[in-house]
Amino acid sequence: MLRIQNLSKTYPSGTQALKNVSFDVKDGEFMVVIGLSGSGKSTLLRCINRLIEPTEGKIFWDDLDITAAPPADLRRIRRKIGMVFQQFNLVKRSTVLTNVLSGRLGYVNPWTSLLGIWSQEDRQHAIQALERVGIADKAGSRADALSGGQQQRVGIARALMQDPKLILADEPVASLDPVLSHSILQYLEQLNKEGITVICSLHFLDLVHRYATRVVALKDGVKVFEGAAREIDRAKFKEIYGEEAQEVRAASL
Amino acid sequence: MPNETVNSRPVVRSGIASALLPGLGQILLGERYRGAGILLGFLLILATTLWYGKPVWYVSPLLIWLWNVWDAVSLAGGRKRSILLPLFFGLAAAYGIGWQVVEIDFSKADMDRAMAILRPMVRPDFVQTRREVNQMWVPVQVPCSSEPPAARREDAGRIATVIPDCGGVGETLIVTVSGMWPNAGMNIFWQNPIGNPLMLGEGEITMLTLTSDENGSITTTIRVPTTALVAAPDPTLPQFHRIYFEQYRPTGGYELSFIGSEVLKGALATIAMALLATGLAMVFAVPLSFLAARNLMSGNPLTYAVYVVVRTLLNILRSIESLIIAIVFVVIVGLGPFAGMLALALHSVAALGKLYSEVIEGIDPGPIEAIRATGANWLQVVRYAVIPQIIPPFTAFTIYRWDINVRSATVIGLVGGGGIGFLLIELIRVNNMRGVSAVFIAIAVIVIALDYISAKLRERLV
Ligand SMILES: Nc1ncnc2c1ncn2[C@@H]1O[C@H](COP(=O)(O)OP(=O)(O)OP(=O)(O)O)[C@@H](O)[C@H]1O
Ligand SMILES: [Mg+2]
């Protein structure tokens, strides 16, 4: 179980991106974070694996205090947390296989990895991960030769290489069209069913309804809602997204 | 149109204002930039013509001034006049004065001199027909001692004799050589004891060339060259000089001429000089570029200070032409490719440092974040997220720099930096236009070839 307690983040610029946010994520949940642009979703997800250092508050993973972990422990925690990004964040000039293999960096001998040497086992593992997302034939291509949907699948394969217990997905489908969005989220759903906890930020409410087991909503860094997706009625919606907002459906785009 | 009568006062006012100070009327009408531009342009042209001092050109600022009043008046009436007219007045004056300042004078060109230079250039001295040489010599004593030895020498069936056995400067000698190739041209020249050749032909400035008879013999009279004893420490002391006989005949095919091989050596030296300079520059530029990358260094005030210092130094260094740095190094380490190489390297450190740092500033932070998220350590992040992003552009910029450095190296040679440029200046000095032409061709080939290679290599990197 992941327990987020009174989490706050103030950037050096003075922006308060998170204000005293607390919630729990139980193992096996598909937790979706929603909120307007700038509400603090990315900041929240990056605080969990400390790509961003929280200013205040604590994050416990089972009994482990992530926020207090020294660097070596933090790297050991991170390798169990896969991450998927809106912009895919692949190394564009490297091959798909190298991108996927890099998911293993937290496990392998650091020195051999610096020489670019990978064990046969890791390579097979990588090919299997690519097979799972249906693009094993692209292993030798340069990452930037792939379409957006394919690149995001490489991103998922990279996360899979970490043998993760938790996957953080920061708007994984915001750069993709609706059909691709569903195919990517179905991979995450599949992984979730196999026991990996997923925390995912999303924009479109219909996707939230379809995939979320639970929802947390942020507004200006404050948690304004926590509960099941179906509990978000018109009033809640207006509260989260403001009076002007219209519900947009991914499918209608 | 009641407006026009109402506006007649601003018309007069802005007209007078602009007449007093060009642009003022326009500024008063709210056209600040236009007014300032007019004033600056007017002052510039006025200053230029005053400095040059030829009254004809005063007409230009005058016309601009007139136009400016007209423009101010029109502007008050709501119409802008095109600035093409004053621009034309200004440019006409600038070009006219420029023409005279540069002292353009086509009558100075001398067609005969041009042809004397250009004609040999049509035949670049790069290769020559392959030929073999038949060489013979005989010693002669100058001036005579009391008992001179016989001026006779035999070698491989060839015999050369001189009568008398010795002579003083300007005296006539009868020279005979036999056993040479028959019916073939033969060069005959003098060689003083320190090995310098002296001509024996007309006025001692041309080669004495004769043709052997059917037996391969020649007999001729020569004069001991007037300059034979110029280099002698004591002109009264008898010393042995030599008379040389040389025949050439083609053996078919071509070979590199002496100048040709010098050109090749020079070209290689230039390319190597550029290569070494680029490599050396890279070694220093890579670490410096990290210090000059704003995104890495803007974290705290100390690193930011380092960034500012390094950036400024690189900018200053980059603004000094490598040719000038070369002149300094020629003074420090002496003439030769080493000075040129150091100059190129120093300039390239600055140039590459800037290009590299811009690459680093432009890297995508996304992959860095992603690799950090996998639990990778700092070195692994650099190896897997940073290096793949910077290696190709670094390599591309380095190749590009090498390409530029080869070009600069040829120029740097001119100031004593070695390589093909140095050869060029030497050949120009001795007026060897066939050699100069060979150098030109070699430089053109190198530059075009490298340009092509570097473009191809860089294409594959992006
Ligand atoms: N590195 C940073 N430095 C300063 N302020 C930042 C930084 N990153 C984010 N912020 C600010 O923090 C607030 C929350 O940003 P965050 O990226 O977490 O929002 P988000 O919900 O992910 O938005 P989006 O939907 O646009 O991705 C915003 O006001 C943003 O401007
Ligand atoms: Mg975001």
Tab-separated table of C-alpha atoms and ligand atoms in Angstrom, chain A residues 37-38 40-43 46 86 170-171 201 203, ligand 2:
chain	number	residue	atom	x	y	z
A	37	SER	CA	-3.712	21.689	-16.480
A	38	GLY	CA	-1.403	23.094	-13.830
A	40	GLY	CA	-0.267	19.529	-9.861
A	41	LYS	CA	-0.797	16.035	-11.316
A	42	SER	CA	2.706	15.688	-12.745
A	43	THR	CA	4.232	17.097	-9.594
A	46	ARG	CA	7.057	12.732	-9.617
A	86	GLN	CA	3.155	11.819	-21.920
A	170	ASP	CA	1.735	10.731	-16.332
A	171	GLU	CA	-0.880	11.452	-18.975
A	201	SER	CA	-3.167	10.906	-14.585
A	203	HIS	CA	-7.613	14.231	-18.958
C	2	MG	MG	1.591	17.325	-16.274
